[in-house]
PDB file of C-alpha atoms in Angstrom:
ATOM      1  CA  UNK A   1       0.000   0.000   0.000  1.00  0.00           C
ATOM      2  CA  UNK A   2       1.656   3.236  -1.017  1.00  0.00           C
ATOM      3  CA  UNK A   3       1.595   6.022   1.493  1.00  0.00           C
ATOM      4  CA  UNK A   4      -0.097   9.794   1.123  1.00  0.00           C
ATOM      5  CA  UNK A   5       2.469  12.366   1.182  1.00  0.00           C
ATOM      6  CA  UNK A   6       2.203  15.150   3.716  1.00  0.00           C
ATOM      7  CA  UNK A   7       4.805  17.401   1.749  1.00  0.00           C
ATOM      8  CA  UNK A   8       6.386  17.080  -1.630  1.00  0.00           C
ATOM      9  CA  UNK A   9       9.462  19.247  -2.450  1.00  0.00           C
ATOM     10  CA  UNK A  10       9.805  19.820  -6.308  1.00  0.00           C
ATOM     11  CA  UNK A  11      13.302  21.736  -7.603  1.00  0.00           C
ATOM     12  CA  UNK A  12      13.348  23.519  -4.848  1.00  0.00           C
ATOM     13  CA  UNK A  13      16.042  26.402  -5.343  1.00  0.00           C
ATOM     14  CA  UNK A  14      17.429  28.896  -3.137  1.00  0.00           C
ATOM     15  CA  UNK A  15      19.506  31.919  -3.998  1.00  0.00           C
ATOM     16  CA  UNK A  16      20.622  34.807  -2.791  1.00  0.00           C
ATOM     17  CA  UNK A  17      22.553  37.661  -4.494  1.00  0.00           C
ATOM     18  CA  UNK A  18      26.143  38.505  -2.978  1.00  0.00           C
ATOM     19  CA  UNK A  19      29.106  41.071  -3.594  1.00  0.00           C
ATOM     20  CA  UNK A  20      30.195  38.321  -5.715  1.00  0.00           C
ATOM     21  CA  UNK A  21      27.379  37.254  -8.044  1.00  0.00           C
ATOM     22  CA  UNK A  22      24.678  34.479  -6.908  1.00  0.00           C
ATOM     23  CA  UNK A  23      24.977  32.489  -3.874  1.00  0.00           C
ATOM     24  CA  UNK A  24      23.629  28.835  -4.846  1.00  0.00           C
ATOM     25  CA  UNK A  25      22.417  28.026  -1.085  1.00  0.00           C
ATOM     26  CA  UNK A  26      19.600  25.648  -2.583  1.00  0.00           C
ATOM     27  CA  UNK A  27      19.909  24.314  -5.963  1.00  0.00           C
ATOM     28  CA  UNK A  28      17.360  22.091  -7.767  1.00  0.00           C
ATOM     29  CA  UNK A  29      16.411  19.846  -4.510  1.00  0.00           C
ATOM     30  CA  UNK A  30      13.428  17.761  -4.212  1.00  0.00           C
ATOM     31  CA  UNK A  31      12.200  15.264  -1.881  1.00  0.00           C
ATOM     32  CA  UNK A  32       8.841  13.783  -0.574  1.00  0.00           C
ATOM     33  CA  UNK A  33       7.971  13.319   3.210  1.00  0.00           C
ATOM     34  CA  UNK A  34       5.012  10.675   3.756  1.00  0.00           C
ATOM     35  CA  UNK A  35       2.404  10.948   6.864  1.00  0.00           C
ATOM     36  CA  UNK A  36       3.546   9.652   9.683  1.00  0.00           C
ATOM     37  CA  UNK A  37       7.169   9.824   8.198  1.00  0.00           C
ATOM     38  CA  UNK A  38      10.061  12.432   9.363  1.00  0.00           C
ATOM     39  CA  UNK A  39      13.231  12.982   7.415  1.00  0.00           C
ATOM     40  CA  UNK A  40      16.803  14.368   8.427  1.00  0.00           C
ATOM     41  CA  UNK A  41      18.742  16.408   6.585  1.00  0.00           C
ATOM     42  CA  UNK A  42      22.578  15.695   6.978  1.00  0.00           C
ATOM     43  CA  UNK A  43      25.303  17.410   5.693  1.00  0.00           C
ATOM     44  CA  UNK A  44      28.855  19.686   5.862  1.00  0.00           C
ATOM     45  CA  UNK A  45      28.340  22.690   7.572  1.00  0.00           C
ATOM     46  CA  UNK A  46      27.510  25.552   5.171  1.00  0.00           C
ATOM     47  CA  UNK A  47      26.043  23.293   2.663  1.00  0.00           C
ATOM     48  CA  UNK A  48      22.235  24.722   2.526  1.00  0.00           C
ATOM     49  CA  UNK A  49      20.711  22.085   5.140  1.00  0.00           C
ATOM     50  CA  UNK A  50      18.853  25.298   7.418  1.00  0.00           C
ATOM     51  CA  UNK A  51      18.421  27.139   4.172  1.00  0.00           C
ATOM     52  CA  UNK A  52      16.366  24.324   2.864  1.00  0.00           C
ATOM     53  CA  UNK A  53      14.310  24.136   5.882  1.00  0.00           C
ATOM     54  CA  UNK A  54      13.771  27.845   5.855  1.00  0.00           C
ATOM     55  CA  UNK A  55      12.794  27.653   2.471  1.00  0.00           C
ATOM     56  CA  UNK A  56      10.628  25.034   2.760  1.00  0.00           C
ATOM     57  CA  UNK A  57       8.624  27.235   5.593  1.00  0.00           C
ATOM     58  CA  UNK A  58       8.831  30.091   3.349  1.00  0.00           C
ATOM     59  CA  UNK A  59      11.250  31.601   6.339  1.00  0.00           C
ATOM     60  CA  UNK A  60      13.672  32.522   3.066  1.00  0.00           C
ATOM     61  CA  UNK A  61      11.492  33.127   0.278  1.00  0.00           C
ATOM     62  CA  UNK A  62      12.073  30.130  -2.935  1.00  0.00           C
ATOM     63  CA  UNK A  63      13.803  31.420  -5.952  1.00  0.00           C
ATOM     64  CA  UNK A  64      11.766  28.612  -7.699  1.00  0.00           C
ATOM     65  CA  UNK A  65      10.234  24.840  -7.297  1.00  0.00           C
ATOM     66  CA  UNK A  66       7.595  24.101  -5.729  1.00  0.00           C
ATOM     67  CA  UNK A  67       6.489  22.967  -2.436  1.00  0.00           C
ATOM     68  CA  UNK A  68       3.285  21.186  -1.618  1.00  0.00           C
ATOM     69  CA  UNK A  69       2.035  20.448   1.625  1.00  0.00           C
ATOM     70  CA  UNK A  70      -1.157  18.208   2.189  1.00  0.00           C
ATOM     71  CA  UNK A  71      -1.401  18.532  -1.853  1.00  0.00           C
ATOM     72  CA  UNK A  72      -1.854  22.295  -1.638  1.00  0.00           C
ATOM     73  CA  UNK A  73       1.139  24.507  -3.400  1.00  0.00           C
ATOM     74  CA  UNK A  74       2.220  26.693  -0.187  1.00  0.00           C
ATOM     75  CA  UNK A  75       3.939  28.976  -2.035  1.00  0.00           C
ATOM     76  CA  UNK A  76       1.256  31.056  -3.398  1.00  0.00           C
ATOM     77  CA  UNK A  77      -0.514  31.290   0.186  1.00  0.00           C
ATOM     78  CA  UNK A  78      -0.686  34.804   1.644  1.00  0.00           C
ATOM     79  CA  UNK A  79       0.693  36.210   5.191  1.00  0.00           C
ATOM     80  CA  UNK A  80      -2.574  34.766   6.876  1.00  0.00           C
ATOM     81  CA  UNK A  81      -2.096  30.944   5.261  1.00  0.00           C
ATOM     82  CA  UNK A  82       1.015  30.807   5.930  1.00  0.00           C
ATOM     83  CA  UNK A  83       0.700  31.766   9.649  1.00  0.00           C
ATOM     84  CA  UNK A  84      -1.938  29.264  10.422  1.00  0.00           C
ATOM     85  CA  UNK A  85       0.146  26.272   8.200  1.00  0.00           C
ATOM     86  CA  UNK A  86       3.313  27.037  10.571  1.00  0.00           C
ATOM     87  CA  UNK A  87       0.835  25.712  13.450  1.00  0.00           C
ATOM     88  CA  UNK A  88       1.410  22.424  11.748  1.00  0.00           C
ATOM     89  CA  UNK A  89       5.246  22.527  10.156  1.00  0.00           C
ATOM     90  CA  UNK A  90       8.307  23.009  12.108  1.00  0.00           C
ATOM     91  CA  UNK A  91      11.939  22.870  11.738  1.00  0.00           C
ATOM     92  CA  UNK A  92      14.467  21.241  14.720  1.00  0.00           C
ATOM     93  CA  UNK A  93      18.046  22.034  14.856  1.00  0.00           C
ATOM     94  CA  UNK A  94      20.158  19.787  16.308  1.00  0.00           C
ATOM     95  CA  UNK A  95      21.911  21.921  18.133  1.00  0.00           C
ATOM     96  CA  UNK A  96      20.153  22.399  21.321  1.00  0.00           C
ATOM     97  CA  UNK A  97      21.808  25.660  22.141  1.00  0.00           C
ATOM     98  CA  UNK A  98      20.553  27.394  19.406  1.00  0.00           C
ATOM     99  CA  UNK A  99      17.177  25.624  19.710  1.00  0.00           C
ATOM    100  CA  UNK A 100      16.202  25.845  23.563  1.00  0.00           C
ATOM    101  CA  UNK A 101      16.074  28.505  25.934  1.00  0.00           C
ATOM    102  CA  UNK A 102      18.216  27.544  29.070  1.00  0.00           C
ATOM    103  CA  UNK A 103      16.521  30.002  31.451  1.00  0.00           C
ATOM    104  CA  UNK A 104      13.699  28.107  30.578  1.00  0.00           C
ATOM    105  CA  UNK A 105      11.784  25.113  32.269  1.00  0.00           C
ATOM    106  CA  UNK A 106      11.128  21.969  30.110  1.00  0.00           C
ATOM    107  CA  UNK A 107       7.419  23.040  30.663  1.00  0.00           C
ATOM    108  CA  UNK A 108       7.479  26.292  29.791  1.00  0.00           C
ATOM    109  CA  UNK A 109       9.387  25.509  26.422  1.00  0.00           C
ATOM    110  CA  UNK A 110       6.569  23.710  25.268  1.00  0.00           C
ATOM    111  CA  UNK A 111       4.103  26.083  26.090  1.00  0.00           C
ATOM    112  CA  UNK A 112       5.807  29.219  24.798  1.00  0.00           C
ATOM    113  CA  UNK A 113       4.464  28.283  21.115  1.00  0.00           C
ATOM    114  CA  UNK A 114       1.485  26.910  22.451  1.00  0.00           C
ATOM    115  CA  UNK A 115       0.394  30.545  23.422  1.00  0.00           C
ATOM    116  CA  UNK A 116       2.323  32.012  20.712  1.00  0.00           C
ATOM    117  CA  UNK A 117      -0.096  30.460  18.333  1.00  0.00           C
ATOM    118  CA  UNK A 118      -2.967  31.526  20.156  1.00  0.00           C
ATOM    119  CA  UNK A 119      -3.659  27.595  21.190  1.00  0.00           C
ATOM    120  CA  UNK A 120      -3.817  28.419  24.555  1.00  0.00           C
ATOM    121  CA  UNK A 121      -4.350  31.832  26.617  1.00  0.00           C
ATOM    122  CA  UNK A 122      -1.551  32.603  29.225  1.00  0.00           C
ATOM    123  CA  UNK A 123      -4.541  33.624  31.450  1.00  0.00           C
ATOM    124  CA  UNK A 124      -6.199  30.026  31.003  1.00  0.00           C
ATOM    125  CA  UNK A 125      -3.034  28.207  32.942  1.00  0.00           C
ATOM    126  CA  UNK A 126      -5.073  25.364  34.303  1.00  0.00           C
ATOM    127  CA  UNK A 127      -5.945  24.352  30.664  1.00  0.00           C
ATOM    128  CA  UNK A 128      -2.558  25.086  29.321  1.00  0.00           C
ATOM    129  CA  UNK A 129      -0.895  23.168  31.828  1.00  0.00           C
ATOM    130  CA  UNK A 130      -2.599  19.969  31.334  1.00  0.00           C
ATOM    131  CA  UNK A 131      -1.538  20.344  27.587  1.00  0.00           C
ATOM    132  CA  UNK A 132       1.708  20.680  28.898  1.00  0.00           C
ATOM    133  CA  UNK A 133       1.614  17.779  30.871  1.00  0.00           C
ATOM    134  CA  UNK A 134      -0.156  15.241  28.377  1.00  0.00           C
ATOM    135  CA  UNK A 135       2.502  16.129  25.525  1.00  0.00           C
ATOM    136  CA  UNK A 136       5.089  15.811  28.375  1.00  0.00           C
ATOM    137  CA  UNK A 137       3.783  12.341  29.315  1.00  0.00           C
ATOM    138  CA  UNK A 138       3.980  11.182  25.400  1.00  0.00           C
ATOM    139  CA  UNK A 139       7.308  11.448  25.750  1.00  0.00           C
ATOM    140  CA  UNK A 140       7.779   9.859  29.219  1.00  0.00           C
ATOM    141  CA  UNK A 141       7.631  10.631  32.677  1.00  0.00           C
ATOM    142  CA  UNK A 142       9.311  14.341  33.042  1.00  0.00           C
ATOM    143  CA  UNK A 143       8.548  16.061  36.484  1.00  0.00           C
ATOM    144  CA  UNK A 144       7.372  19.795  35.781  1.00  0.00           C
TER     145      UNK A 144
END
């Protein structure tokens, strides 16, 4: 049984003009990501791997290709589309430094974009908190 792709990355370039001409960050990539499927991106450092995320999430703007998410071309949504997609896409970076807040709790790392999204009202902390807790509890028993 073949699986339904959640996003499908088509020539998916990436460019940016320099001093020095064009700056190739992204050139001609394409991949497909299934539901239920996750993919890493390895490589050299320098060698386009945030870019392509960033691109992806229109975070850097395509030079061309296309991306499709749930079958729907993302890259002619407006400001308002793409706010409510990024509910449901999101990039991790391995490094941890540059990906959590160390003055922050465990708990409150996960709730930041909870309330950032409007999910969940800061004043509503009862509600948010179980939230917390249940995603917390998917991934094992953390003490908040």
């Amino acid at each position: 049984m073949e699986k339904e792709n959640l996003l499908e990355v088509r020539h998916l370039k990436k460019y940016f003009s320099t001093g020095g001409g064009q700056l190739h960050a992204v050139d001609d990539v394409s991949f497909d990501i299934a539901k239920g499927e996750t993919l890493g991106v390895v490589g050299e450092s320098g060698c386009g791997k945030s870019t392509l995320g960033r691109a992806v999430l229109r975070l850097h703007e395509p030079t061309s290709g296309e991306v499709l998410f749930d079958g729907k071309d993302i890259l002619k949504y407006g400001k308002t589309e793409m706010k409510n997609l990024k509910r449901d896409m999101q990039l991790i970076f391995q490094d941890p430094f540059s990906s959590l807040n160390p003055r922050m709790t465990v708990s409150q790392a996960i709730a930041l974009p909870l309330t950032i999204q409007g999910m969940y009202r800061k004043r509503d902390k009862e509600a948010l908190n179980k939230k917390v807790r249940e995603m917390m509890d998917l991934v094992g028993n953390i003490s908040m």
